Amino acid sequence: MIDLRSDTVTRPTAEMYAAMRAAPVGDDVWGDDPTVNTFQQRIAEKTGKDAALLFPSGTQSNLVALMAHCERGDEYIVGQSAHTYRYEGGGAAVLGSIQPQPIENAADGSLPLEKIRAAVKADDFHFARTCLLALENTIGGKVLPAGYVTQATDLAREYGLATHLDGARLFNAAVASNTPLKTLCLPFDSVSLCFSKGLGAPVGSVLVGSQALIDRARRWRKVVGGGMRQSGIIAAACQYALEHHVDSLADDHRRAEQLANALSTLPGVELAYIATNMVFVRFPTAHAASLTAWLKEHDILLDPLYADGKTRLVIHRDISARDIEKVIEKTTAYFLRQ
Ligand SMILES: *Cc1c(COP(=O)(O)O)cnc(C)c1O
């Protein structure tokens, strides 16, 4: 199957399995897993933070980050289309007693500075206490402009807010913008990174930040059920991905561009945008369902209506150059058949 629904569908390679099998393990709740400890140390160094903590999912890493920054009765400023707000079941409010203060994302994924400014509440017991600004990079595949990130995090500090970055796809941003990961993490107090997306690990996310923050996060991780035992097998997969799967994200970005260019020439197909490993297109409404069915017959999977009538096609390491050719060929054949 050529699965374009998400970059979460990647499977571990034989080499990654071998690394997982060979990893020395221990009980990580006791702090005894050497593979987890080494991996956390390496990722902390790589991101320029004091400490790192491994999680089973990005959702849990983000939730625990919010809980480690904020207390009951606090609020965090976040984008309407941010994963932490929109796609995590409202966890910050449901489990963290943290009120989200969502604001509309601009077209480039940023939160306009004047809207952030207007959203910060005065110190008044009528209001929730504004505690944190949360950004996301990449967002909908788009790399946040570097100058913007500096301005937004400076603004947060001016108001005494902490800053968190949902960097589920920050490696894509680093590769696409040719910027060291450390540089992208520097403006934030905490960053969550996913290894189970384009990097191809089966499971695993990491939260990085100051030692004090990570100590609080370790407590909350246990509370929400994220304390894992011989999780060195997961850390080994993440470590393998870190060493071997980062550079090839550039191939995914190139292939996404190739696919976007080809699809945009088809009659009635409108390219909404292409950014890093994601292509957003509008297929003629009458055709979305039948095109999806036709492609499925040819072993190509896509999610026809991701959002606002747009189809999202996600390129990842399990999509080869030949697969892209096939997707272009079959999609073209579908429209010529009409
Ligand atoms: C995937 C993703 C997450 C976390 O997802 P999990 O499936 O819980 O690992 C968080 N933020 C963004 C932007 C994501 O794409």
Coordinates of C-alpha atoms and ligand atoms in Angstrom, one line a residue:
M1 CA 0.0 0.0 0.0
I2 CA 1.1 3.5 -0.8
D3 CA -0.3 5.3 2.3
L4 CA -0.6 9.1 1.9
R5 CA -2.9 9.6 4.9
S6 CA -0.2 10.5 7.4
D7 CA 3.5 10.2 8.2
T8 CA 2.5 8.2 11.3
V9 CA 2.0 5.1 9.1
T10 CA 5.7 4.4 8.7
R11 CA 7.0 0.9 9.7
P12 CA 10.3 0.1 11.5
T13 CA 13.0 -1.1 9.2
A14 CA 14.9 -4.3 9.8
E15 CA 17.9 -2.2 11.0
M16 CA 15.7 -0.3 13.4
Y17 CA 14.3 -3.6 14.8
A18 CA 17.8 -4.9 15.2
A19 CA 18.7 -1.8 17.2
M20 CA 15.6 -2.3 19.4
R21 CA 16.5 -6.0 19.9
A22 CA 20.1 -5.2 20.8
A23 CA 19.3 -2.4 23.3
P24 CA 20.2 -3.0 26.9
V25 CA 17.1 -2.3 29.0
G26 CA 16.0 -1.8 32.6
D27 CA 13.0 -0.4 34.5
D28 CA 12.8 3.2 33.5
V29 CA 10.3 4.1 36.2
W30 CA 13.2 3.3 38.6
G31 CA 15.5 5.3 36.2
D32 CA 17.3 2.0 35.4
D33 CA 17.1 1.8 31.6
P34 CA 20.5 2.7 30.2
T35 CA 19.2 3.1 26.6
V36 CA 16.5 5.5 27.7
N37 CA 19.0 7.5 29.8
T38 CA 21.5 7.7 27.0
F39 CA 18.9 8.7 24.5
Q40 CA 17.4 11.4 26.8
Q41 CA 20.9 12.8 27.4
R42 CA 21.7 12.9 23.7
I43 CA 18.4 14.6 22.7
A44 CA 18.9 17.1 25.5
E45 CA 22.3 18.0 24.1
K46 CA 21.0 18.1 20.6
T47 CA 18.2 20.6 21.6
G48 CA 20.4 22.6 23.9
K49 CA 18.3 21.9 27.0
D50 CA 19.2 20.6 30.4
A51 CA 17.1 17.5 30.3
A52 CA 14.8 15.3 28.3
L53 CA 12.0 12.8 29.0
L54 CA 10.7 10.0 26.8
F55 CA 6.9 9.6 26.3
P56 CA 4.7 7.1 24.5
S57 CA 3.0 9.8 22.5
G58 CA 3.2 13.4 21.5
T59 CA -0.2 14.0 22.9
Q60 CA 1.0 12.9 26.3
S61 CA 4.2 14.9 26.0
N62 CA 2.3 18.1 25.2
L63 CA -0.2 17.5 27.9
V64 CA 2.4 16.9 30.5
A65 CA 4.4 19.9 29.3
L66 CA 1.3 22.1 29.9
M67 CA 0.7 20.5 33.3
A68 CA 4.3 21.1 34.2
H69 CA 4.1 24.8 33.2
C70 CA 0.7 25.7 34.5
E71 CA -1.5 25.0 37.5
R72 CA -5.2 24.6 38.0
G73 CA -6.8 27.9 37.1
D74 CA -4.1 29.0 34.7
E75 CA -4.6 29.4 31.0
Y76 CA -2.4 28.9 28.0
I77 CA -2.6 30.9 24.7
V78 CA -2.7 28.6 21.7
G79 CA -3.8 28.6 18.0
Q80 CA -7.3 27.5 17.0
S81 CA -5.7 25.0 14.6
A82 CA -2.9 23.9 17.0
H83 CA -2.7 20.1 17.7
T84 CA -2.7 20.7 21.5
Y85 CA -5.9 22.6 21.3
R86 CA -7.8 20.9 18.4
Y87 CA -6.6 17.3 18.1
E88 CA -5.8 16.2 21.7
G89 CA -9.3 15.7 23.0
G90 CA -9.1 18.9 25.0
G91 CA -6.6 17.2 27.4
A92 CA -5.3 20.4 29.0
A93 CA -8.7 21.4 30.2
V94 CA -10.0 17.8 30.8
L95 CA -7.1 16.5 32.7
G96 CA -5.0 19.5 33.5
S97 CA -7.6 22.0 34.7
I98 CA -5.9 24.4 32.4
Q99 CA -8.1 26.8 30.4
P100 CA -7.1 27.2 26.7
Q101 CA -7.3 30.7 25.3
P102 CA -7.4 29.9 21.6
I103 CA -6.7 32.6 19.0
E104 CA -7.0 32.4 15.2
N105 CA -3.9 31.3 13.4
A106 CA -2.7 33.5 10.5
A107 CA -2.3 31.8 7.1
D108 CA 1.4 31.1 7.7
G109 CA 0.5 29.3 11.0
S110 CA 1.7 32.1 13.3
L111 CA -0.3 33.7 16.0
P112 CA -0.4 37.4 15.3
L113 CA 1.5 39.4 18.0
E114 CA -1.3 41.9 18.6
K115 CA -3.7 39.0 19.2
I116 CA -1.4 37.4 21.7
R117 CA -1.0 40.8 23.4
A118 CA -4.8 41.3 23.5
A119 CA -5.3 37.8 24.9
V120 CA -3.0 38.1 27.9
K121 CA -5.2 38.7 31.0
A122 CA -4.6 41.3 33.7
D123 CA -3.9 40.0 37.2
D124 CA -7.5 40.0 38.4
F125 CA -9.3 37.2 40.2
H126 CA -12.1 37.4 37.7
F127 CA -9.7 36.0 35.1
A128 CA -7.8 32.8 34.7
R129 CA -4.0 33.4 35.1
T130 CA -2.3 33.6 31.7
C131 CA 0.6 31.4 32.1
L132 CA 2.0 30.1 28.8
L133 CA 2.2 30.7 25.1
A134 CA 2.2 27.5 23.0
L135 CA 3.3 27.5 19.3
E136 CA 3.6 24.6 16.8
N137 CA 6.4 24.1 14.2
T138 CA 5.8 22.8 11.6
I139 CA 2.1 23.7 11.6
G140 CA 0.0 22.1 8.7
G141 CA 3.5 21.4 7.3
K142 CA 4.5 25.1 7.3
V143 CA 7.7 26.2 8.9
L144 CA 7.2 29.1 11.3
P145 CA 9.2 32.1 10.2
A146 CA 12.3 32.4 12.4
G147 CA 11.9 36.2 12.9
Y148 CA 8.3 35.6 14.0
V149 CA 9.3 33.0 16.6
T150 CA 11.8 35.4 18.2
Q151 CA 9.2 38.2 18.3
A152 CA 6.5 36.0 19.8
T153 CA 8.7 34.4 22.4
D154 CA 10.1 37.8 23.4
L155 CA 6.6 39.1 23.7
A156 CA 5.7 36.1 25.9
R157 CA 8.7 36.9 28.2
E158 CA 7.7 40.5 28.3
Y159 CA 4.4 39.4 30.0
G160 CA 6.1 36.8 32.1
L161 CA 4.7 33.8 30.2
A162 CA 6.4 30.6 29.7
T163 CA 6.8 29.2 26.2
H164 CA 6.2 25.7 24.8
L165 CA 6.7 24.5 21.3
D166 CA 4.8 21.5 19.9
G167 CA 7.6 20.4 17.6
A168 CA 6.1 17.1 16.5
R169 CA 7.6 17.8 13.1
L170 CA 10.4 20.1 14.2
F171 CA 13.0 17.9 12.4
N172 CA 11.1 18.6 9.1
A173 CA 11.4 22.3 9.9
A174 CA 15.1 22.0 10.7
V175 CA 15.8 20.1 7.4
A176 CA 13.6 22.4 5.3
S177 CA 15.0 25.6 6.6
N178 CA 18.6 24.3 6.9
T179 CA 18.7 25.4 10.5
P180 CA 20.1 23.4 13.5
L181 CA 17.5 21.8 15.7
K182 CA 19.1 23.6 18.6
T183 CA 18.5 27.0 17.1
L184 CA 14.8 26.2 16.6
C185 CA 14.5 25.1 20.2
L186 CA 16.5 27.9 21.8
P187 CA 13.6 30.5 22.1
F188 CA 11.4 28.0 24.0
D189 CA 11.3 26.9 27.6
S190 CA 10.1 23.5 26.5
V191 CA 9.8 21.6 23.2
S192 CA 8.0 18.3 22.4
L193 CA 9.4 16.2 19.5
C194 CA 7.9 13.2 17.8
F195 CA 9.9 10.3 16.5
S196 CA 6.9 8.3 15.3
K197 CA 6.1 10.6 12.4
G198 CA 8.5 11.2 9.5
L199 CA 11.4 9.8 11.5
G200 CA 9.8 6.4 11.3
A201 CA 10.0 5.1 14.9
P202 CA 7.0 3.0 15.9
V203 CA 6.4 4.9 19.1
G204 CA 8.1 7.7 21.0
S205 CA 8.1 11.4 21.7
V206 CA 10.4 13.5 23.9
L207 CA 9.9 16.6 26.0
V208 CA 13.0 18.8 26.6
G209 CA 13.4 21.7 29.0
S210 CA 15.1 22.8 32.2
Q211 CA 15.9 20.2 34.8
A212 CA 13.2 21.7 37.1
L213 CA 10.6 21.5 34.4
I214 CA 11.5 17.9 33.5
D215 CA 11.4 16.9 37.2
R216 CA 7.8 18.2 37.4
A217 CA 7.0 16.5 34.0
R218 CA 8.3 13.2 35.3
R219 CA 5.8 13.3 38.2
W220 CA 2.9 14.2 35.9
R221 CA 3.9 11.6 33.3
K222 CA 3.6 9.0 36.1
V223 CA 0.2 10.4 37.1
V224 CA -1.2 10.2 33.5
G225 CA 0.1 6.6 33.1
G226 CA 3.1 7.3 31.0
G227 CA 5.7 5.8 33.2
M228 CA 7.1 2.9 31.2
R229 CA 9.3 0.0 32.2
Q230 CA 11.8 -1.5 29.7
S231 CA 11.2 1.4 27.3
G232 CA 14.8 1.2 26.1
I233 CA 13.3 -0.7 23.1
I234 CA 11.4 2.5 22.2
A235 CA 14.4 4.7 22.9
A236 CA 16.6 2.5 20.7
A237 CA 14.2 3.0 17.8
C238 CA 14.1 6.8 18.4
Q239 CA 17.9 6.9 18.7
Y240 CA 18.2 4.9 15.5
A241 CA 15.9 7.3 13.8
L242 CA 17.9 10.3 15.1
E243 CA 21.1 8.8 13.6
H244 CA 19.8 7.5 10.3
H245 CA 16.4 9.0 9.3
V246 CA 16.8 12.8 9.7
D247 CA 18.6 13.6 6.4
S248 CA 16.1 11.7 4.3
L249 CA 13.3 14.1 5.3
A250 CA 14.7 16.2 2.5
D251 CA 13.7 13.4 0.1
D252 CA 10.2 13.5 1.4
H253 CA 10.0 17.3 0.9
R254 CA 11.3 17.0 -2.6
R255 CA 8.8 14.2 -3.4
A256 CA 6.0 16.3 -1.9
E257 CA 6.9 19.1 -4.3
Q258 CA 7.0 16.8 -7.3
L259 CA 3.6 15.4 -6.4
A260 CA 2.2 18.9 -5.9
N261 CA 3.5 20.1 -9.2
A262 CA 2.0 17.1 -11.1
L263 CA -1.4 17.3 -9.4
S264 CA -1.7 21.0 -10.0
T265 CA -1.7 20.4 -13.8
L266 CA -4.7 18.1 -13.7
P267 CA -8.1 19.6 -14.8
G268 CA -10.2 20.8 -11.8
V269 CA -7.5 20.0 -9.2
E270 CA -6.6 23.1 -7.2
L271 CA -3.3 23.1 -5.3
A272 CA -4.0 24.8 -1.9
Y273 CA -0.4 24.6 -0.9
I274 CA 2.7 22.5 -0.5
A275 CA 4.9 22.8 2.6
T276 CA 7.6 20.4 3.8
N277 CA 6.2 16.9 3.5
M278 CA 2.5 17.9 3.1
V279 CA 0.5 18.6 0.0
F280 CA -3.0 20.1 0.3
V281 CA -5.2 20.0 -2.7
R282 CA -8.9 20.4 -3.5
F283 CA -10.2 17.7 -5.8
P284 CA -13.4 18.5 -7.6
T285 CA -16.0 17.9 -4.9
A286 CA -18.0 15.4 -7.0
H287 CA -14.8 13.3 -7.4
A288 CA -13.3 13.2 -3.9
A289 CA -15.0 9.9 -3.0
S290 CA -14.8 8.1 -6.3
L291 CA -11.1 9.2 -6.8
T292 CA -10.3 7.8 -3.3
A293 CA -12.0 4.5 -4.2
W294 CA -10.2 4.3 -7.6
L295 CA -6.9 4.9 -5.9
K296 CA -7.6 2.3 -3.3
E297 CA -8.2 -0.2 -6.0
H298 CA -4.6 0.6 -7.0
D299 CA -3.2 0.2 -3.5
I300 CA -3.0 4.0 -2.8
L301 CA -4.6 5.3 0.4
L302 CA -5.6 8.9 1.0
D303 CA -7.9 10.7 3.4
P304 CA -10.1 12.6 1.0
L305 CA -11.5 15.3 3.2
Y306 CA -9.0 16.3 5.8
A307 CA -10.2 19.8 6.5
D308 CA -12.2 22.6 4.8
G309 CA -12.8 20.4 1.7
K310 CA -9.0 20.0 1.3
T311 CA -7.3 16.6 0.8
R312 CA -4.0 16.3 2.7
L313 CA -1.4 14.1 1.1
V314 CA 1.5 13.3 3.4
I315 CA 4.9 12.1 2.1
H316 CA 7.1 10.0 4.4
R317 CA 10.0 7.5 4.3
D318 CA 7.8 4.6 3.2
I319 CA 6.9 6.4 0.0
S320 CA 9.5 5.8 -2.6
A321 CA 10.3 7.8 -5.8
R322 CA 8.5 5.1 -7.7
D323 CA 5.5 5.3 -5.5
I324 CA 5.2 9.0 -6.3
E325 CA 5.3 8.2 -10.0
K326 CA 2.6 5.7 -9.5
V327 CA 0.4 8.1 -7.5
I328 CA 0.8 10.7 -10.3
E329 CA 0.1 8.1 -13.0
K330 CA -3.0 6.7 -11.3
T331 CA -4.5 10.1 -10.4
T332 CA -3.8 11.4 -13.9
A333 CA -5.5 8.3 -15.4
Y334 CA -8.5 8.8 -13.2
F335 CA -9.1 12.4 -14.4
L336 CA -8.4 11.5 -18.1
R337 CA -10.9 8.7 -17.8
Q338 CA -13.7 11.2 -16.9
Ligands
LIG1 C1 1.1 13.9 15.7 C2 1.2 15.2 16.4 C3 1.3 15.3 17.8 C4 1.2 14.1 18.7 O1 0.6 13.0 18.3 P1 0.6 11.6 18.9 O2 -0.1 10.8 17.8 O3 0.0 11.6 20.2 O4 2.1 11.2 19.0 C5 1.3 16.5 18.4 N1 1.4 17.6 17.6 C6 1.4 17.6 16.3 C7 1.5 18.8 15.5 C8 1.3 16.4 15.6 O5 1.2 16.3 14.3

